[in-house]
Backbone as JSON, one array per atom type, in Angstrom:
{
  "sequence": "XXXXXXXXXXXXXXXXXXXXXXXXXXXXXXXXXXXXXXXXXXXXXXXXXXXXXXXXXXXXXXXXXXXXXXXXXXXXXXXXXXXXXXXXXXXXXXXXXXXXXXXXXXXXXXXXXXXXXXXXXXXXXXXXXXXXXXXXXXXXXXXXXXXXXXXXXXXXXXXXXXXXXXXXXXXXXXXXXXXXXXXXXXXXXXXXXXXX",
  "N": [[34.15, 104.96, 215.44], [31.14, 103.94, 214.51], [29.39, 103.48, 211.26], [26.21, 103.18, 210.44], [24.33, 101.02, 208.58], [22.1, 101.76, 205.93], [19.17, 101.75, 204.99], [17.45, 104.36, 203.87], [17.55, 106.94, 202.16], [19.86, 109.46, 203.83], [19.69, 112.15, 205.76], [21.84, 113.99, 206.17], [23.66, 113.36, 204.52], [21.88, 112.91, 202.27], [22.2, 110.92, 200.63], [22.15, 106.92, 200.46], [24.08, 105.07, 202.51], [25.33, 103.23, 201.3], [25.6, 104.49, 198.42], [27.1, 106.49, 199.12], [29.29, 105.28, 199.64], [30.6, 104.04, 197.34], [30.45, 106.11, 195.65], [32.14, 107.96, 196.94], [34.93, 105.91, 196.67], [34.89, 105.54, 193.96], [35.93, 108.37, 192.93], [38.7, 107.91, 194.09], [39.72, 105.83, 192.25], [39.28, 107.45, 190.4], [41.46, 109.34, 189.93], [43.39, 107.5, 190.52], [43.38, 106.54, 187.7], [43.65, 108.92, 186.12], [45.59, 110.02, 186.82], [47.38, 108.08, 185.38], [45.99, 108.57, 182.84], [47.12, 111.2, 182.5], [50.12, 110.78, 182.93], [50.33, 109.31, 180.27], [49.6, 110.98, 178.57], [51.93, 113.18, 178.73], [54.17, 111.76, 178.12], [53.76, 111.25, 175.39], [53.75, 113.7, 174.43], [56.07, 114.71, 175.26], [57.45, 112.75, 173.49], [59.58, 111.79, 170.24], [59.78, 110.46, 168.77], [57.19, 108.91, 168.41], [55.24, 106.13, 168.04], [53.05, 105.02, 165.7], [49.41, 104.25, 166.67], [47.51, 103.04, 165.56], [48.66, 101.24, 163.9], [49.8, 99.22, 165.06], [47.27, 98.51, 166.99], [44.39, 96.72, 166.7], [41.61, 98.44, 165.62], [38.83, 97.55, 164.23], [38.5, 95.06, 166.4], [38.75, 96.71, 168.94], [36.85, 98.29, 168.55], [34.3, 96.62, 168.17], [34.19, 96.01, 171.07], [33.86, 98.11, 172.45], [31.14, 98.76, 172.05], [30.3, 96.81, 172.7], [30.45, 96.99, 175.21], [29.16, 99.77, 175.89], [26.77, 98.71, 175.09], [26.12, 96.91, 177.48], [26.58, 98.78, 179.42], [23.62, 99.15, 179.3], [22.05, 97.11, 179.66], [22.87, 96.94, 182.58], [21.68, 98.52, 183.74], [18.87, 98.05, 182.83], [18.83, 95.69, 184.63], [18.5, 96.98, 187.1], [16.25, 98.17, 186.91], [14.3, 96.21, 186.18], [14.33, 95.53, 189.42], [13.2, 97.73, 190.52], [11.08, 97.62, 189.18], [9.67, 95.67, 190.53], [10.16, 92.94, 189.53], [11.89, 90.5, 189.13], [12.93, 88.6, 187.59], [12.9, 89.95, 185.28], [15.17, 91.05, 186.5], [16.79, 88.96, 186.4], [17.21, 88.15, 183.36], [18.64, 90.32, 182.43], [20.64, 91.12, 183.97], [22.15, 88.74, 183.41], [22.47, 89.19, 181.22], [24.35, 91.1, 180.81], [26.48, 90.2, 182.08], [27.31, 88.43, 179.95], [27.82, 90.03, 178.33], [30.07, 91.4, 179.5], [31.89, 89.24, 179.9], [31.88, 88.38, 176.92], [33.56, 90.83, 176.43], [36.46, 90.39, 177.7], [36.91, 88.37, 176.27], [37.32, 89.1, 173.88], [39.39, 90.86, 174.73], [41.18, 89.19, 175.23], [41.65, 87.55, 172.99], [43.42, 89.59, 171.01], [45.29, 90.24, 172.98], [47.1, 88.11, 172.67], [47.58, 88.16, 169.79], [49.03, 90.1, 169.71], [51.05, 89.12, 171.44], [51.92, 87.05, 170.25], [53.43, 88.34, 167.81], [55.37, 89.14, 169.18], [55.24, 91.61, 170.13], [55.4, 93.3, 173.38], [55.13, 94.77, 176.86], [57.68, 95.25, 176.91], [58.78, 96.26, 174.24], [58.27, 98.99, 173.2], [57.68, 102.19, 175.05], [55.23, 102.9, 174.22], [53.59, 100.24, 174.04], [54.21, 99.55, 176.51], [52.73, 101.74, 178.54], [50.42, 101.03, 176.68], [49.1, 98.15, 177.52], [49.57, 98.56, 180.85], [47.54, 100.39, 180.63], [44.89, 99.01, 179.65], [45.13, 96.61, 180.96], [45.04, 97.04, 183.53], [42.17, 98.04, 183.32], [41.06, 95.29, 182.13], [41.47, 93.79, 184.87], [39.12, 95.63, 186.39], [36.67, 95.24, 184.85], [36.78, 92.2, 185.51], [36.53, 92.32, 188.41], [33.98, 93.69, 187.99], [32.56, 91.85, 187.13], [32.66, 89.71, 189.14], [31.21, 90.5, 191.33], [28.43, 91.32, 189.54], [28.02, 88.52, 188.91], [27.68, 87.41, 191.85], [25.7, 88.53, 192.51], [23.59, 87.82, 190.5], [24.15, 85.24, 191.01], [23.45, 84.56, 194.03], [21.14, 86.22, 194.59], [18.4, 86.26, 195.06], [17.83, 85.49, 198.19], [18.32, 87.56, 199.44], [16.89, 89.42, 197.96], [13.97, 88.48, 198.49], [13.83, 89.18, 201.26], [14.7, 91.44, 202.19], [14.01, 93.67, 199.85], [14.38, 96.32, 199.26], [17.3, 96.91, 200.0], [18.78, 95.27, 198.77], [17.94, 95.91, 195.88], [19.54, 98.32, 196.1], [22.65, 97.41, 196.09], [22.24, 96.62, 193.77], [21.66, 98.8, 192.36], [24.81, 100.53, 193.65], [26.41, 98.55, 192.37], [26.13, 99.02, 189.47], [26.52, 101.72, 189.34], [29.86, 101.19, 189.66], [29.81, 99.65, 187.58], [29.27, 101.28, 185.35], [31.53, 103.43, 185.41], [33.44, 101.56, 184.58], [32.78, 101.11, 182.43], [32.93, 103.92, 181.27], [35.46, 104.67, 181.29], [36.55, 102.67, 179.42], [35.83, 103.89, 177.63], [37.41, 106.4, 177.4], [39.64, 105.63, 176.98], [39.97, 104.13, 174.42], [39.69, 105.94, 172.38], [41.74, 107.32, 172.71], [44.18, 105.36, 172.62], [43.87, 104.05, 170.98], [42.91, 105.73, 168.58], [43.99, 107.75, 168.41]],
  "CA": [[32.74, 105.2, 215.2], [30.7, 102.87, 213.29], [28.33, 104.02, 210.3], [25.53, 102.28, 210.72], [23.86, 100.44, 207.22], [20.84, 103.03, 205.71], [18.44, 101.81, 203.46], [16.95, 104.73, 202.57], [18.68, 108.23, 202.15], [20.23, 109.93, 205.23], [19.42, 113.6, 206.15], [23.3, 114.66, 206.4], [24.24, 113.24, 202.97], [21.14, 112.73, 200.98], [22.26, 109.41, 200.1], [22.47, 106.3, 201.09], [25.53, 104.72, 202.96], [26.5, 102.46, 199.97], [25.67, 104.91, 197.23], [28.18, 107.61, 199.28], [30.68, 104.61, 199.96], [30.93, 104.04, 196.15], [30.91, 107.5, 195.03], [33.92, 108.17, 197.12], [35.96, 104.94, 195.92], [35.22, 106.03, 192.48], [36.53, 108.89, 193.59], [39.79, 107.28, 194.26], [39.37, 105.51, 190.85], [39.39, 108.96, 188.9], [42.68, 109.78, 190.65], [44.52, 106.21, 189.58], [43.37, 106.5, 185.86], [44.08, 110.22, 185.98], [47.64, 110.31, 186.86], [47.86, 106.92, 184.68], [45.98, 109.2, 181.69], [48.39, 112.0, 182.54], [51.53, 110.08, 182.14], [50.04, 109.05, 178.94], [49.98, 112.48, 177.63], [52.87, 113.72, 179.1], [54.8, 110.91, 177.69], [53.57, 110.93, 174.5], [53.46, 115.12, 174.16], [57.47, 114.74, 175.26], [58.4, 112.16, 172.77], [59.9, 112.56, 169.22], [59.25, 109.61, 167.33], [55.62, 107.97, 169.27], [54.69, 104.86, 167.5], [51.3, 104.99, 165.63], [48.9, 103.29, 167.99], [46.33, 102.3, 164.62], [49.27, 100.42, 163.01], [49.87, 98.25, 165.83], [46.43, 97.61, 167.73], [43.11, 96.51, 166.32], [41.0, 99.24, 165.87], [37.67, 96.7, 164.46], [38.31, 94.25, 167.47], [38.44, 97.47, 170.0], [35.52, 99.07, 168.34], [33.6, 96.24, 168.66], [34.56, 95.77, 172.52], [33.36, 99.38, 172.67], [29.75, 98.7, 171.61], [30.09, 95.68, 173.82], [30.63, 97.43, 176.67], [28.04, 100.19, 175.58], [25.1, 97.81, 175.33], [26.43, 96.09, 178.75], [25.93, 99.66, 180.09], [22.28, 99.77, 179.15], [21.81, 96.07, 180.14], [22.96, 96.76, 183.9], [20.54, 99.65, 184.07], [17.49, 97.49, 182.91], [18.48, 94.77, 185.7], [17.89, 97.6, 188.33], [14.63, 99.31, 186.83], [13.6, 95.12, 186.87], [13.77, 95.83, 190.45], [12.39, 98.88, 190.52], [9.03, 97.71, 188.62], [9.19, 94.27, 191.97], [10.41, 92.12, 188.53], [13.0, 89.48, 189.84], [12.95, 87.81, 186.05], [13.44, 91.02, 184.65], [16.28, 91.53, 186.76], [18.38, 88.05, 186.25], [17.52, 88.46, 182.43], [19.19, 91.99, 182.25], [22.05, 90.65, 184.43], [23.32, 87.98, 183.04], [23.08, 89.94, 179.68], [25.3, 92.18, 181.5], [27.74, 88.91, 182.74], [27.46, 88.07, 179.23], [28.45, 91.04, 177.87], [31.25, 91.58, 180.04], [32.58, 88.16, 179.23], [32.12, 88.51, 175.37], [34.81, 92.1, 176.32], [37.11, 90.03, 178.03], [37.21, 87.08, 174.98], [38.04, 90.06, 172.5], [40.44, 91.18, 174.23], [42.53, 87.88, 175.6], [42.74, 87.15, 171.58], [43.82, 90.92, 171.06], [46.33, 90.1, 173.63], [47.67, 87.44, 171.93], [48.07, 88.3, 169.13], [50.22, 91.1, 169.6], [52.2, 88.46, 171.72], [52.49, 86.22, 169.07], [53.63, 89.46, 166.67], [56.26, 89.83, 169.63], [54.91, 93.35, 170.42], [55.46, 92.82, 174.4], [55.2, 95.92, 176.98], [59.1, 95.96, 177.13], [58.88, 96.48, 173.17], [58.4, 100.67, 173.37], [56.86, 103.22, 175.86], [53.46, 102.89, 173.6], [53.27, 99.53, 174.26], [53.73, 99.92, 178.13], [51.15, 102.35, 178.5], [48.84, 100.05, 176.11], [49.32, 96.65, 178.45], [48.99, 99.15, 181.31], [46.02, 100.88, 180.87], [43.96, 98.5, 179.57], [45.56, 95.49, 181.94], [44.15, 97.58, 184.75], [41.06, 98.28, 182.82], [40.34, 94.0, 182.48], [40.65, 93.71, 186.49], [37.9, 96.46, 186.99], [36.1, 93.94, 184.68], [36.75, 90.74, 185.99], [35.52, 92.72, 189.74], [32.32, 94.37, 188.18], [31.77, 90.63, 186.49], [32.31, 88.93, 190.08], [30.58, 91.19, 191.84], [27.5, 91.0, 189.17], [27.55, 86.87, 188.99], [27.34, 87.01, 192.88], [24.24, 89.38, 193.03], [22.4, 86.8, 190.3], [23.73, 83.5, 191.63], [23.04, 84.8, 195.2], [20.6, 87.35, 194.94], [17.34, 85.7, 195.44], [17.3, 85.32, 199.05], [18.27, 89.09, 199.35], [15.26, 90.03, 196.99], [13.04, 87.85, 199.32], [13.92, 89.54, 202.47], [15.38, 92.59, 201.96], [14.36, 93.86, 198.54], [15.54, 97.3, 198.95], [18.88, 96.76, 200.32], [19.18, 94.1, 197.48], [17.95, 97.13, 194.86], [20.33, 99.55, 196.29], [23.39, 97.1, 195.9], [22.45, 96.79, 192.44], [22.44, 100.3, 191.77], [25.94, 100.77, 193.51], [26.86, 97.73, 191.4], [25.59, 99.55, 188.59], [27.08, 102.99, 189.63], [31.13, 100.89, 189.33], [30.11, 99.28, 185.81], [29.28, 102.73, 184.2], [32.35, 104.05, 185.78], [34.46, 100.92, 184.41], [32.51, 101.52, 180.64], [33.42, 105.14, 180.97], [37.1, 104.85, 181.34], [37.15, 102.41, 178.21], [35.4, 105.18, 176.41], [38.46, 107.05, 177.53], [40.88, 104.45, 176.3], [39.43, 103.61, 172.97], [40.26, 106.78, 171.32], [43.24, 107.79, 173.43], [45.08, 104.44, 172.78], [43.08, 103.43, 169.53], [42.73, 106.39, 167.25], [45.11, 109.16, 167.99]],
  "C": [[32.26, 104.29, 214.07], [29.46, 103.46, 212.54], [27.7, 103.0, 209.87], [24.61, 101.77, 209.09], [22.56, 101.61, 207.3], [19.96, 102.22, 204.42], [18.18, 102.99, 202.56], [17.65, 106.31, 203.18], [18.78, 109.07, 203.44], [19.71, 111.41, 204.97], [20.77, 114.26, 205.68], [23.74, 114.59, 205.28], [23.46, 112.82, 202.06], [20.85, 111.41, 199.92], [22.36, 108.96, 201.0], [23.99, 105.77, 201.86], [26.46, 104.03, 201.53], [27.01, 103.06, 199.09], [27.01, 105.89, 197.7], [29.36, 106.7, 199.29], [31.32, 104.61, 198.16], [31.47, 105.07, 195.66], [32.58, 108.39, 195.59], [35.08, 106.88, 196.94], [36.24, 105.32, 194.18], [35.76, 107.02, 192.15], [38.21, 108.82, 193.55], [40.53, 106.88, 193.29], [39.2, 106.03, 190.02], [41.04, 109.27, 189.11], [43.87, 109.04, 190.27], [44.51, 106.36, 188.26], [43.59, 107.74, 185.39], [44.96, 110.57, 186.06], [47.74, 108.93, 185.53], [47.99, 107.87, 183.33], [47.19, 110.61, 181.26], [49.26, 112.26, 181.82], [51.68, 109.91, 180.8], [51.0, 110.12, 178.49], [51.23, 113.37, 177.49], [54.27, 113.28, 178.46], [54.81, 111.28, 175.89], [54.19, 112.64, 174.13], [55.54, 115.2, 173.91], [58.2, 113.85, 174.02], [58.43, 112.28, 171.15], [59.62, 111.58, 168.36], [57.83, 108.35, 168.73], [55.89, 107.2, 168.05], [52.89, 105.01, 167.08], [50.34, 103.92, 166.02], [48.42, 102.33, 166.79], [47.08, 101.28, 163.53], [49.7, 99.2, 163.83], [48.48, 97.88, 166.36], [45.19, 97.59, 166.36], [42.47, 97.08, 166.31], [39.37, 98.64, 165.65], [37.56, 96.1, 165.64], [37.81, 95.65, 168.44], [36.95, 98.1, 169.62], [33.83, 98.25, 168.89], [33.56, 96.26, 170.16], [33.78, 97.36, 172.96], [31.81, 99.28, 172.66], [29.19, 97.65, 172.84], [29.54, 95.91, 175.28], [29.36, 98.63, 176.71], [26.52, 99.65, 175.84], [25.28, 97.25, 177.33], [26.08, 97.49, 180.14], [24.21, 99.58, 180.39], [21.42, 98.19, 179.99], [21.65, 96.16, 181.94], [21.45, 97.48, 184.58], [19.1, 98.98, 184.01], [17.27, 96.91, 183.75], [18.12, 95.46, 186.54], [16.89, 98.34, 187.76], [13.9, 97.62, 186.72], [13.49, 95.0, 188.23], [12.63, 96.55, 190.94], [10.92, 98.65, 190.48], [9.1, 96.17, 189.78], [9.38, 93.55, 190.32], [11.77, 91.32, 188.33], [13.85, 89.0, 188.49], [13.91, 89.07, 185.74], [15.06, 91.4, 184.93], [17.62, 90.46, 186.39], [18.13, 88.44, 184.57], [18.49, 89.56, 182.11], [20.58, 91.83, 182.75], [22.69, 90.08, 184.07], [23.46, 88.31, 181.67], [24.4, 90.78, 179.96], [26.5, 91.5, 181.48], [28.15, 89.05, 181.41], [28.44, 88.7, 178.54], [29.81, 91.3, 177.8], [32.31, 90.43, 179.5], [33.25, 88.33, 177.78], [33.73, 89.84, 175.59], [35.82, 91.05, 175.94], [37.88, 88.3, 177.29], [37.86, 88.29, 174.25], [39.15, 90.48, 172.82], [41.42, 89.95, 174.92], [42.86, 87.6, 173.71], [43.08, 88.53, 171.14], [45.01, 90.74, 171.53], [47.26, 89.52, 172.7], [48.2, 86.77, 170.77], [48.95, 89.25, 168.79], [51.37, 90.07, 170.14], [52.83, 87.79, 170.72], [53.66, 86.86, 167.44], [55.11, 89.67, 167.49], [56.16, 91.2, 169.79], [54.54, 93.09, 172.41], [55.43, 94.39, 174.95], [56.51, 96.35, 176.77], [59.39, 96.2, 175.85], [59.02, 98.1, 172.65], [57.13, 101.08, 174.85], [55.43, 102.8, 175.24], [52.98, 101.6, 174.46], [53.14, 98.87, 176.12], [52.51, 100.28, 178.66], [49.9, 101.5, 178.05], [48.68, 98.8, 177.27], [48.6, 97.53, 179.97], [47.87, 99.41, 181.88], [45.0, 100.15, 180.74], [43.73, 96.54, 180.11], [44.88, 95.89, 183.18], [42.49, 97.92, 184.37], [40.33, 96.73, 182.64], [40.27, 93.8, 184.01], [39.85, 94.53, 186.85], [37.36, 95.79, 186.54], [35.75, 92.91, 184.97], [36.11, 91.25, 187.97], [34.44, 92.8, 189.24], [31.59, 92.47, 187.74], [31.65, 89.77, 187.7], [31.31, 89.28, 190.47], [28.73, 90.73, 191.41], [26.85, 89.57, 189.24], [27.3, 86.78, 190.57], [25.98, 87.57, 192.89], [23.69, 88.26, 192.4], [22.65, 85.86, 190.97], [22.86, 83.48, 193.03], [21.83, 86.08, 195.9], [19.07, 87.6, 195.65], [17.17, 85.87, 196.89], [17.23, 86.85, 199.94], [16.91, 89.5, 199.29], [14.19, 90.07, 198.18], [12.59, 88.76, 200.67], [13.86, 90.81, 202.97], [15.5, 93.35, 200.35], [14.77, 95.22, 198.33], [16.82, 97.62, 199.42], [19.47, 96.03, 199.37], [19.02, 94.69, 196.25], [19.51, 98.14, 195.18], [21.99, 98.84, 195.97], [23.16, 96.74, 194.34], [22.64, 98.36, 191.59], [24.16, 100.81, 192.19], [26.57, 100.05, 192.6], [27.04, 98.64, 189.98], [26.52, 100.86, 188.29], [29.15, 102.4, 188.98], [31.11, 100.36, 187.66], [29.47, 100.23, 185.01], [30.35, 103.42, 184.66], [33.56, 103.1, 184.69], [34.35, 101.09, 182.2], [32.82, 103.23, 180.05], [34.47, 105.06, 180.84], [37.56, 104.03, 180.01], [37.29, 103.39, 177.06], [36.47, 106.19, 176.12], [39.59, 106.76, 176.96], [40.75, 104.69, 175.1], [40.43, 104.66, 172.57], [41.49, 107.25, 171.71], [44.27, 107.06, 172.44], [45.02, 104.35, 170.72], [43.41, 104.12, 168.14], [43.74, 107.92, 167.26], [46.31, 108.81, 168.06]]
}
């Protein structure tokens, strides 16, 4: 059976096709970082000498990266209410603040990275450092997707807009919908990894 594309919200599920396709991947995406967070705890709760996270990682660098990602929330959201108000401008401004954003993360933490490498603090160094590489190794590829994803809508989004501007809104809100999912789970990180 094939489920046919919806612009605008179905009868049966209230939403659209995309917004329900998303919502159940993310879905999926609570389930991976939920057994991952788990393990964490489970790990950590069981063991007798943990490693204090705030003596090994960066807690300024992550904090900033936190704010980063914060604003980059509020950024995505403006590019789709520049739809919203028929404001094309509005929307690449807001976006590629968004790109930007994302980028600036993904600079903080490649030198983050590497300077623990350089310290010799590797994942095979303790359990902590597993988990850390880990969680927030799987946490830059949700990144580097929501950042493709976003650079395709601006580079390519125009002829969308043109044609089809609410099918070209509604993929910015699912867009939208995965990079507040991917800024929530840091939010989750931060203090997990960071401060306790």
């Amino acid at each position: 059976m094939q489920i046919p594309f919806t612009v605008e919200n179905r009868e049966d599920t209230a939403v659209y096709n995309g917004k329900l396709g998303i919502w159940l991947f993310l879905a999926s995406e609570v389930m991976l970082f939920g057994a991952l967070f788990s393990s964490y705890i489970f790990l950590r709760v069981g063991s007798t000498n943990w490693p204090d996270g705030s003596s090994i990682l960066n807690i300024p660098m992550a904090t900033f990266n936190t704010v980063v990602l914060i604003t980059s929330s509020i950024t995505m959201v403006m590019s789709w209410v520049g739809l919203m108000e028929k404001n094309y401008k509005k929307f690449s401004l807001y976006m590629f603040s968004t790109i930007l954003l994302g980028t600036i993360f993904l600079v903080v933490k490649y030198f983050e990275y590497t300077a623990k490498f350089e310290h010799h603090l590797f994942p095979s160094t303790n359990t902590f450092l597993a988990i850390y590489y880990t969680l927030t190794g799987l946490h830059v590829i949700h990144i580097l997707g929501g950042l493709i994803v976003n650079g395709y809508h601006l580079l390519f989004g125009k002829k969308m807009w043109e044609t089809e501007p609410q099918r070209f809104t509604n993929r910015i809100e699912v867009s939208g919908l995965y990079w507040h999912f991917v800024d929530l789970v840091w939010i989750f990180l931060f203090p997990l990894l960071y401060l306790l």
